[in-house]
PDB file of C-alpha atoms in Angstrom:
ATOM      1  CA  LEU R   1     -15.030  22.549 -28.758  1.00 70.00           C
ATOM      2  CA  LEU R   2     -13.656  21.097 -26.640  1.00 73.00           C
ATOM      3  CA  PRO R   3     -13.311  16.805 -26.726  1.00 78.00           C
ATOM      4  CA  LYS R   4     -15.160  15.277 -24.206  1.00 80.00           C
ATOM      5  CA  LEU R   5     -13.897  13.245 -21.747  1.00 71.00           C
ATOM      6  CA  PRO R   6     -14.097   9.912 -21.207  1.00 71.00           C
ATOM      7  CA  MET R   7     -16.764   8.153 -18.223  1.00 71.00           C
ATOM      8  CA  PRO R   8     -14.826   8.200 -15.104  1.00 66.00           C
ATOM      9  CA  PRO R   9     -15.720   4.484 -13.668  1.00 64.00           C
ATOM     10  CA  THR R  10     -18.763   5.053 -10.290  1.00 65.00           C
ATOM     11  CA  ALA R  11     -16.704   3.652  -8.395  1.00 65.00           C
ATOM     12  CA  VAL R  12     -13.018   3.861  -7.141  1.00 65.00           C
ATOM     13  CA  VAL R  13     -12.018   0.991  -5.118  1.00 67.00           C
ATOM     14  CA  PRO R  14      -8.558   0.448  -3.946  1.00 69.00           C
ATOM     15  CA  LYS R  15      -6.684  -2.549  -4.863  1.00 72.00           C
ATOM     16  CA  PRO R  16      -5.471  -4.829  -1.916  1.00 72.00           C
ATOM     17  CA  LEU R  17      -2.787  -5.722  -0.807  1.00 71.00           C
ATOM     18  CA  THR R  18      -1.625  -9.510  -1.969  1.00 72.00           C
ATOM     19  CA  PRO R  19      -0.684 -11.898   0.992  1.00 70.00           C
ATOM     20  CA  MET R  20       2.855 -12.655   2.255  1.00 62.00           C
ATOM     21  CA  PRO R  21       3.586 -16.208   0.760  1.00 61.00           C
ATOM     22  CA  PRO R  22       4.201 -18.118   3.593  1.00 65.00           C
ATOM     23  CA  PRO R  23       7.440 -18.585   4.788  1.00 61.00           C
ATOM     24  CA  SER R  24       9.331 -21.033   3.337  1.00 66.00           C
ATOM     25  CA  VAL R  25      12.203 -23.097   5.401  1.00 57.00           C
ATOM     26  CA  SER R  26      13.437 -25.692   5.729  1.00 58.00           C
ATOM     27  CA  ALA R  27      14.337 -27.497   9.562  1.00 55.00           C
ATOM     28  CA  ALA R  28      18.330 -26.319   9.947  1.00 55.00           C
ATOM     29  CA  ALA R  29      17.460 -22.939   8.380  1.00 57.00           C
ATOM     30  CA  ALA R  30      14.271 -22.450  10.878  1.00 55.00           C
ATOM     31  CA  LYS R  31      17.243 -23.614  14.010  1.00 56.00           C
ATOM     32  CA  ALA R  32      19.134 -22.029  13.380  1.00 53.00           C
ATOM     33  CA  VAL R  33      16.354 -18.280  13.387  1.00 51.00           C
ATOM     34  CA  THR R  34      15.730 -19.153  17.214  1.00 50.00           C
ATOM     35  CA  ASP R  35      18.597 -20.390  17.937  1.00 46.00           C
ATOM     36  CA  GLY R  36      20.151 -17.028  17.507  1.00 50.00           C
ATOM     37  CA  VAL R  37      22.423 -17.511  14.730  1.00 51.00           C
ATOM     38  CA  GLY R  38      21.653 -16.014  11.595  1.00 54.00           C
ATOM     39  CA  GLY R  39      17.865 -14.939  10.129  1.00 61.00           C
ATOM     40  CA  THR R  40      18.720 -11.593   9.460  1.00 74.00           C
ATOM     41  CA  LYS R  41      19.711 -11.438   6.266  1.00 75.00           C
ATOM     42  CA  GLN R  42      16.345 -12.941   5.233  1.00 75.00           C
ATOM     43  CA  ARG R  43      14.313 -10.395   8.265  1.00 78.00           C
ATOM     44  CA  VAL R  44      16.162  -8.193   5.628  1.00 79.00           C
ATOM     45  CA  ALA R  45      15.117  -9.676   2.132  1.00 80.00           C
ATOM     46  CA  GLU R  46      11.246  -9.384   4.077  1.00 81.00           C
ATOM     47  CA  ALA R  47      10.946  -5.997   4.977  1.00 81.00           C
ATOM     48  CA  LYS R  48      12.513  -4.880   1.077  1.00 83.00           C
ATOM     49  CA  ASP R  49       9.269  -7.669   0.567  1.00 85.00           C
ATOM     50  CA  TYR R  50       7.497  -5.798   2.085  1.00 86.00           C
ATOM     51  CA  PHE R  51       8.417  -1.830   1.833  1.00 88.00           C
ATOM     52  CA  THR R  52       8.806  -2.412  -2.025  1.00 88.00           C
ATOM     53  CA  ARG R  53       5.407  -4.819  -1.984  1.00 88.00           C
ATOM     54  CA  LEU R  54       3.449  -1.541  -0.393  1.00 88.00           C
ATOM     55  CA  ARG R  55       4.884   1.464  -2.331  1.00 90.00           C
ATOM     56  CA  GLU R  56       3.588  -0.614  -5.499  1.00 90.00           C
ATOM     57  CA  TRP R  57       0.282  -0.175  -3.544  1.00 89.00           C
ATOM     58  CA  LEU R  58       0.732   3.165  -2.784  1.00 90.00           C
ATOM     59  CA  THR R  59       1.707   4.434  -6.830  1.00 90.00           C
ATOM     60  CA  GLN R  60      -1.420   2.453  -7.904  1.00 90.00           C
ATOM     61  CA  ASN R  61      -3.877   4.399  -4.988  1.00 89.00           C
ATOM     62  CA  ALA R  62      -2.264   8.492  -4.845  1.00 90.00           C
ATOM     63  CA  PRO R  63      -4.996   8.556  -6.625  1.00 89.00           C
ATOM     64  CA  VAL R  64      -7.870   7.966  -4.354  1.00 90.00           C
ATOM     65  CA  LEU R  65      -6.148   8.363  -1.849  1.00 90.00           C
ATOM     66  CA  ILE R  66      -5.943  12.056  -2.767  1.00 91.00           C
ATOM     67  CA  LEU R  67      -9.700  12.106  -3.324  1.00 91.00           C
ATOM     68  CA  ASN R  68     -10.403  10.861  -0.461  1.00 90.00           C
ATOM     69  CA  PHE R  69      -7.694  13.514   1.784  1.00 91.00           C
ATOM     70  CA  GLY R  70      -9.415  16.183  -0.036  1.00 91.00           C
ATOM     71  CA  SER R  71     -12.125  15.104   0.751  1.00 91.00           C
ATOM     72  CA  LEU R  72     -11.824  14.984   4.426  1.00 89.00           C
ATOM     73  CA  CYS R  73      -9.964  18.988   4.512  1.00 90.00           C
ATOM     74  CA  THR R  74     -13.436  19.991   3.070  1.00 89.00           C
ATOM     75  CA  LEU R  75     -15.109  17.991   5.515  1.00 88.00           C
ATOM     76  CA  THR R  76     -13.410  20.091   8.099  1.00 89.00           C
ATOM     77  CA  GLY R  77     -12.919  22.710   6.559  1.00 88.00           C
ATOM     78  CA  PHE R  78     -16.922  23.526   6.519  1.00 86.00           C
ATOM     79  CA  THR R  79     -17.609  22.189   9.887  1.00 87.00           C
ATOM     80  CA  ARG R  80     -14.780  23.874  11.210  1.00 80.00           C
ATOM     81  CA  GLN R  81     -17.156  27.380  10.848  1.00 64.00           C
TER      82      GLN R  81
END
């Protein structure tokens, strides 16, 4: 009567964050950043890129995080008796 559910994967592994690419900064831009002239736009862009990648990682790994949190709560509940 009920349709069979597909078999789940044996182990769900979180997807790793991709490392940030090395900055390609020209000599003049590097000097401007070290002198304190400008550089804020680059920092803002890097921060936005980081948070964008973090948000993507969280959306991809949300089920794993929820299951792990539930397991931790269950473990805590049983050990607090």
